[in-house]
GROMACS .gro file of C-alpha atoms in nm:
model
  208
    1MET     CA    1   0.385  -1.108  -1.371
    2LYS     CA    2   0.565  -1.445  -1.397
    3VAL     CA    3   0.631  -1.572  -1.043
    4MET     CA    4   0.992  -1.597  -0.937
    5ILE     CA    5   0.953  -1.601  -0.561
    6LYS     CA    6   0.849  -1.920  -0.379
    7ASN     CA    7   0.753  -2.028  -0.035
    8ALA     CA    8   0.781  -1.676   0.103
    9ASP     CA    9   0.558  -1.467   0.308
   10ILE     CA   10   0.460  -1.156   0.136
   11ILE     CA   11   0.288  -0.861   0.237
   12VAL     CA   12   0.092  -0.649  -0.040
   13VAL     CA   13  -0.002  -0.280   0.013
   14GLY     CA   14  -0.111  -0.024  -0.255
   15LEU     CA   15  -0.373   0.225  -0.383
   16GLN     CA   16  -0.665  -0.054  -0.482
   17PRO     CA   17  -0.869  -0.204  -0.210
   18TRP     CA   18  -0.964  -0.570  -0.228
   19ASP     CA   19  -1.340  -0.506  -0.273
   20ILE     CA   20  -1.294  -0.271  -0.563
   21ALA     CA   21  -1.581  -0.315  -0.788
   22ILE     CA   22  -1.378  -0.265  -1.129
   23GLY     CA   23  -1.074  -0.493  -1.194
   24SER     CA   24  -0.724  -0.464  -1.023
   25ASN     CA   25  -0.421  -0.517  -1.121
   26CYS     CA   26  -0.279  -0.502  -0.785
   27ARG     CA   27  -0.551  -0.797  -0.660
   28ASN     CA   28  -0.408  -0.998  -0.972
   29ILE     CA   29  -0.069  -0.993  -0.878
   30ALA     CA   30  -0.146  -1.104  -0.533
   31LEU     CA   31  -0.381  -1.390  -0.645
   32GLU     CA   32  -0.074  -1.486  -0.847
   33LEU     CA   33   0.167  -1.452  -0.577
   34SER     CA   34  -0.033  -1.654  -0.367
   35ASN     CA   35  -0.003  -1.941  -0.577
   36ASN     CA   36   0.320  -1.996  -0.439
   37ASN     CA   37   0.333  -1.790  -0.140
   38ASN     CA   38   0.159  -1.682   0.154
   39VAL     CA   39   0.008  -1.317   0.087
   40LEU     CA   40  -0.132  -1.079   0.336
   41TYR     CA   41  -0.303  -0.811   0.127
   42VAL     CA   42  -0.337  -0.491   0.287
   43ASN     CA   43  -0.637  -0.236   0.183
   44PRO     CA   44  -0.586   0.120   0.213
   45PRO     CA   45  -0.714   0.244   0.537
   46LEU     CA   46  -1.016   0.462   0.558
   47ASP     CA   47  -0.911   0.847   0.543
   48ARG     CA   48  -1.128   1.102   0.744
   49SER     CA   49  -1.248   1.280   0.429
   50THR     CA   50  -1.387   0.977   0.250
   51PHE     CA   51  -1.550   0.902   0.585
   52LEU     CA   52  -1.760   1.222   0.587
   53LYS     CA   53  -1.821   1.220   0.219
   54GLY     CA   54  -1.939   0.865   0.179
   55ARG     CA   55  -2.081   0.760   0.514
   56ASP     CA   56  -2.379   0.575   0.311
   57HIS     CA   57  -2.153   0.370   0.108
   58LEU     CA   58  -2.121   0.004   0.184
   59ALA     CA   59  -1.737   0.020   0.169
   60VAL     CA   60  -1.713   0.295   0.415
   61GLN     CA   61  -1.983   0.119   0.617
   62LYS     CA   62  -1.762  -0.210   0.635
   63ARG     CA   63  -1.445  -0.044   0.709
   64MET     CA   64  -1.636   0.168   1.005
   65GLU     CA   65  -1.772  -0.170   1.139
   66VAL     CA   66  -1.388  -0.282   1.155
   67ILE     CA   67  -1.290   0.019   1.315
   68GLN     CA   68  -1.565   0.021   1.586
   69GLY     CA   69  -1.471  -0.350   1.649
   70ASN     CA   70  -1.804  -0.506   1.495
   71GLU     CA   71  -1.629  -0.674   1.257
   72LYS     CA   72  -1.274  -0.862   1.194
   73GLY     CA   73  -1.042  -0.670   0.971
   74LEU     CA   74  -0.823  -1.012   0.897
   75VAL     CA   75  -1.038  -1.187   0.640
   76LYS     CA   76  -0.933  -1.526   0.499
   77ILE     CA   77  -0.973  -1.575   0.123
   78SER     CA   78  -0.805  -1.900   0.071
   79ASN     CA   79  -0.522  -2.098   0.245
   80SER     CA   80  -0.269  -1.871   0.121
   81LEU     CA   81  -0.391  -1.538   0.086
   82HIS     CA   82  -0.582  -1.332   0.346
   83THR     CA   83  -0.685  -0.942   0.329
   84LEU     CA   84  -0.677  -0.677   0.616
   85TYR     CA   85  -0.922  -0.400   0.664
   86PRO     CA   86  -0.704  -0.171   0.892
   87SER     CA   87  -0.898  -0.099   1.219
   88ILE     CA   88  -0.782   0.278   1.170
   89LEU     CA   89  -0.942   0.613   1.059
   90ALA     CA   90  -0.647   0.780   0.886
   91GLU     CA   91  -0.650   1.163   0.869
   92SER     CA   92  -0.651   1.330   0.536
   93ILE     CA   93  -0.355   1.515   0.501
   94ASN     CA   94  -0.276   1.603   0.154
   95TRP     CA   95  -0.445   1.958   0.191
   96ILE     CA   96  -0.148   2.053   0.442
   97PRO     CA   97   0.013   2.343   0.283
   98TRP     CA   98   0.363   2.310   0.519
   99LYS     CA   99   0.573   2.002   0.433
  100PRO     CA  100   0.719   1.924   0.790
  101ALA     CA  101   0.344   1.925   0.912
  102PHE     CA  102   0.247   1.705   0.646
  103ASN     CA  103   0.548   1.466   0.702
  104TRP     CA  104   0.483   1.441   1.068
  105MET     CA  105   0.097   1.332   1.017
  106ASN     CA  106   0.203   1.120   0.736
  107ARG     CA  107   0.398   0.920   0.954
  108ARG     CA  108   0.165   0.911   1.226
  109ASN     CA  109  -0.080   0.746   0.961
  110ASN     CA  110   0.191   0.517   0.873
  111LYS     CA  111   0.262   0.433   1.222
  112ARG     CA  112  -0.100   0.315   1.302
  113LEU     CA  113  -0.115   0.128   0.976
  114ALA     CA  114   0.205  -0.061   1.042
  115ASN     CA  115   0.091  -0.159   1.387
  116ASN     CA  116  -0.222  -0.316   1.212
  117ILE     CA  117  -0.014  -0.491   0.989
  118LEU     CA  118   0.236  -0.608   1.253
  119LYS     CA  119  -0.085  -0.763   1.470
  120ALA     CA  120  -0.192  -0.943   1.144
  121ILE     CA  121   0.108  -1.115   1.033
  122ASN     CA  122   0.189  -1.204   1.407
  123ILE     CA  123  -0.158  -1.389   1.387
  124LEU     CA  124  -0.065  -1.543   1.029
  125GLY     CA  125   0.291  -1.630   1.166
  126PHE     CA  126   0.470  -1.437   0.889
  127LYS     CA  127   0.851  -1.466   0.897
  128ASN     CA  128   1.110  -1.297   0.690
  129TYR     CA  129   0.857  -1.124   0.497
  130ILE     CA  130   0.878  -0.929   0.155
  131LEU     CA  131   0.693  -0.587   0.129
  132PHE     CA  132   0.540  -0.568  -0.214
  133ASN     CA  133   0.426  -0.198  -0.265
  134ASP     CA  134   0.199  -0.137  -0.551
  135GLN     CA  135   0.276   0.250  -0.599
  136SER     CA  136   0.126   0.363  -0.256
  137MET     CA  137   0.364   0.658  -0.242
  138ILE     CA  138   0.210   0.847   0.051
  139ARG     CA  139   0.009   0.624   0.282
  140CYS     CA  140   0.300   0.361   0.274
  141PHE     CA  141   0.585   0.578   0.234
  142TYR     CA  142   0.767   0.473   0.585
  143LEU     CA  143   0.646   0.109   0.613
  144ASN     CA  144   0.985  -0.017   0.455
  145GLU     CA  145   1.137   0.097   0.804
  146LEU     CA  146   0.861   0.050   1.050
  147LEU     CA  147   0.798  -0.301   0.920
  148LYS     CA  148   1.149  -0.403   0.893
  149PRO     CA  149   1.071  -0.661   0.595
  150ALA     CA  150   1.352  -0.909   0.451
  151GLY     CA  151   1.300  -0.763   0.137
  152PHE     CA  152   1.133  -0.440  -0.038
  153ILE     CA  153   0.992  -0.434  -0.400
  154TYR     CA  154   0.833  -0.134  -0.513
  155TYR     CA  155   0.598  -0.187  -0.826
  156ILE     CA  156   0.495   0.085  -1.063
  157ARG     CA  157   0.213   0.063  -1.310
  158ASP     CA  158   0.111   0.400  -1.390
  159ASN     CA  159   0.243   0.767  -1.441
  160LEU     CA  160   0.085   0.926  -1.133
  161SER     CA  161   0.264   1.230  -1.168
  162THR     CA  162  -0.011   1.352  -1.417
  163ILE     CA  163  -0.284   1.322  -1.110
  164PRO     CA  164  -0.304   1.649  -0.917
  165TYR     CA  165  -0.335   1.473  -0.583
  166PHE     CA  166  -0.006   1.276  -0.645
  167ARG     CA  167   0.195   1.594  -0.801
  168LYS     CA  168   0.176   1.807  -0.484
  169TYR     CA  169   0.410   1.573  -0.247
  170GLY     CA  170   0.387   1.213  -0.441
  171VAL     CA  171   0.646   1.267  -0.700
  172VAL     CA  172   0.921   1.337  -0.472
  173MET     CA  173   0.795   1.073  -0.226
  174GLU     CA  174   0.812   0.818  -0.495
  175ALA     CA  175   1.168   0.893  -0.600
  176GLU     CA  176   1.285   0.843  -0.268
  177LEU     CA  177   1.094   0.512  -0.240
  178ILE     CA  178   1.219   0.391  -0.568
  179ALA     CA  179   1.567   0.458  -0.444
  180LYS     CA  180   1.525   0.257  -0.137
  181ALA     CA  181   1.373  -0.039  -0.296
  182ASP     CA  182   1.559  -0.374  -0.343
  183VAL     CA  183   1.399  -0.406  -0.683
  184VAL     CA  184   1.155  -0.188  -0.863
  185ALA     CA  185   0.933  -0.387  -1.106
  186THR     CA  186   0.726  -0.170  -1.385
  187ASN     CA  187   0.443  -0.297  -1.622
  188SER     CA  188   0.618  -0.054  -1.909
  189GLY     CA  189   0.958  -0.026  -2.070
  190TYR     CA  190   0.880   0.356  -2.048
  191LEU     CA  191   0.812   0.333  -1.646
  192ALA     CA  192   1.114   0.134  -1.615
  193GLU     CA  193   1.336   0.404  -1.785
  194TYR     CA  194   1.193   0.649  -1.508
  195ALA     CA  195   1.281   0.413  -1.228
  196LYS     CA  196   1.646   0.358  -1.349
  197LYS     CA  197   1.689   0.712  -1.290
  198TYR     CA  198   1.709   0.651  -0.898
  199ASN     CA  199   1.732   0.288  -0.904
  200PRO     CA  200   1.944   0.048  -1.141
  201ARG     CA  201   1.785  -0.261  -1.012
  202ALA     CA  202   1.442  -0.150  -1.211
  203GLU     CA  203   1.304  -0.392  -1.462
  204MET     CA  204   0.981  -0.415  -1.666
  205VAL     CA  205   0.788  -0.749  -1.590
  206GLY     CA  206   0.474  -0.656  -1.773
  207GLN     CA  207   0.101  -0.628  -1.645
  208GLY     CA  208   0.002  -0.854  -1.347
   0.00000   0.00000   0.00000
């Protein structure tokens, strides 16, 4: 992705954690953005289901250390790039069949995550920051209104509507996020056309 933003403070949220074992498009974008900007890369919060099923995994144990206050969640990668491991255990909510209850629980998860982010950017001294959302349409659905960024960029890299987890609630929520974004960036012409159904300010920018 060609960097057009310079000397800005940017919060990056998405579906992929910084410490993912495989390659990460979102991490690559954050690294590229950090060449000209200050970037905070926010890891997805640990959810209760993942905790219960994967207590023996190193990634889960690391996050529990942060949640329990034994490790700092804000980690410096370089002078212009930090990553945040949220100190919250989010509730697993996608199984909730009644949408009003799902929305209430999701807003609660979002508020707790937003509070973590606000504490981190206060430490980092971020001002007039930009929110860059790499297709986290559920866990980060309310962050635009909770963080009140100077700009909101929504990035689409996959057709997640084909995945059952996102099909239940995510498809409708993503359409709403696309409509709210100041700019929508995609990695293909097909996804750009999809985004333009909800927001004319959608452009294909290629892979990160």
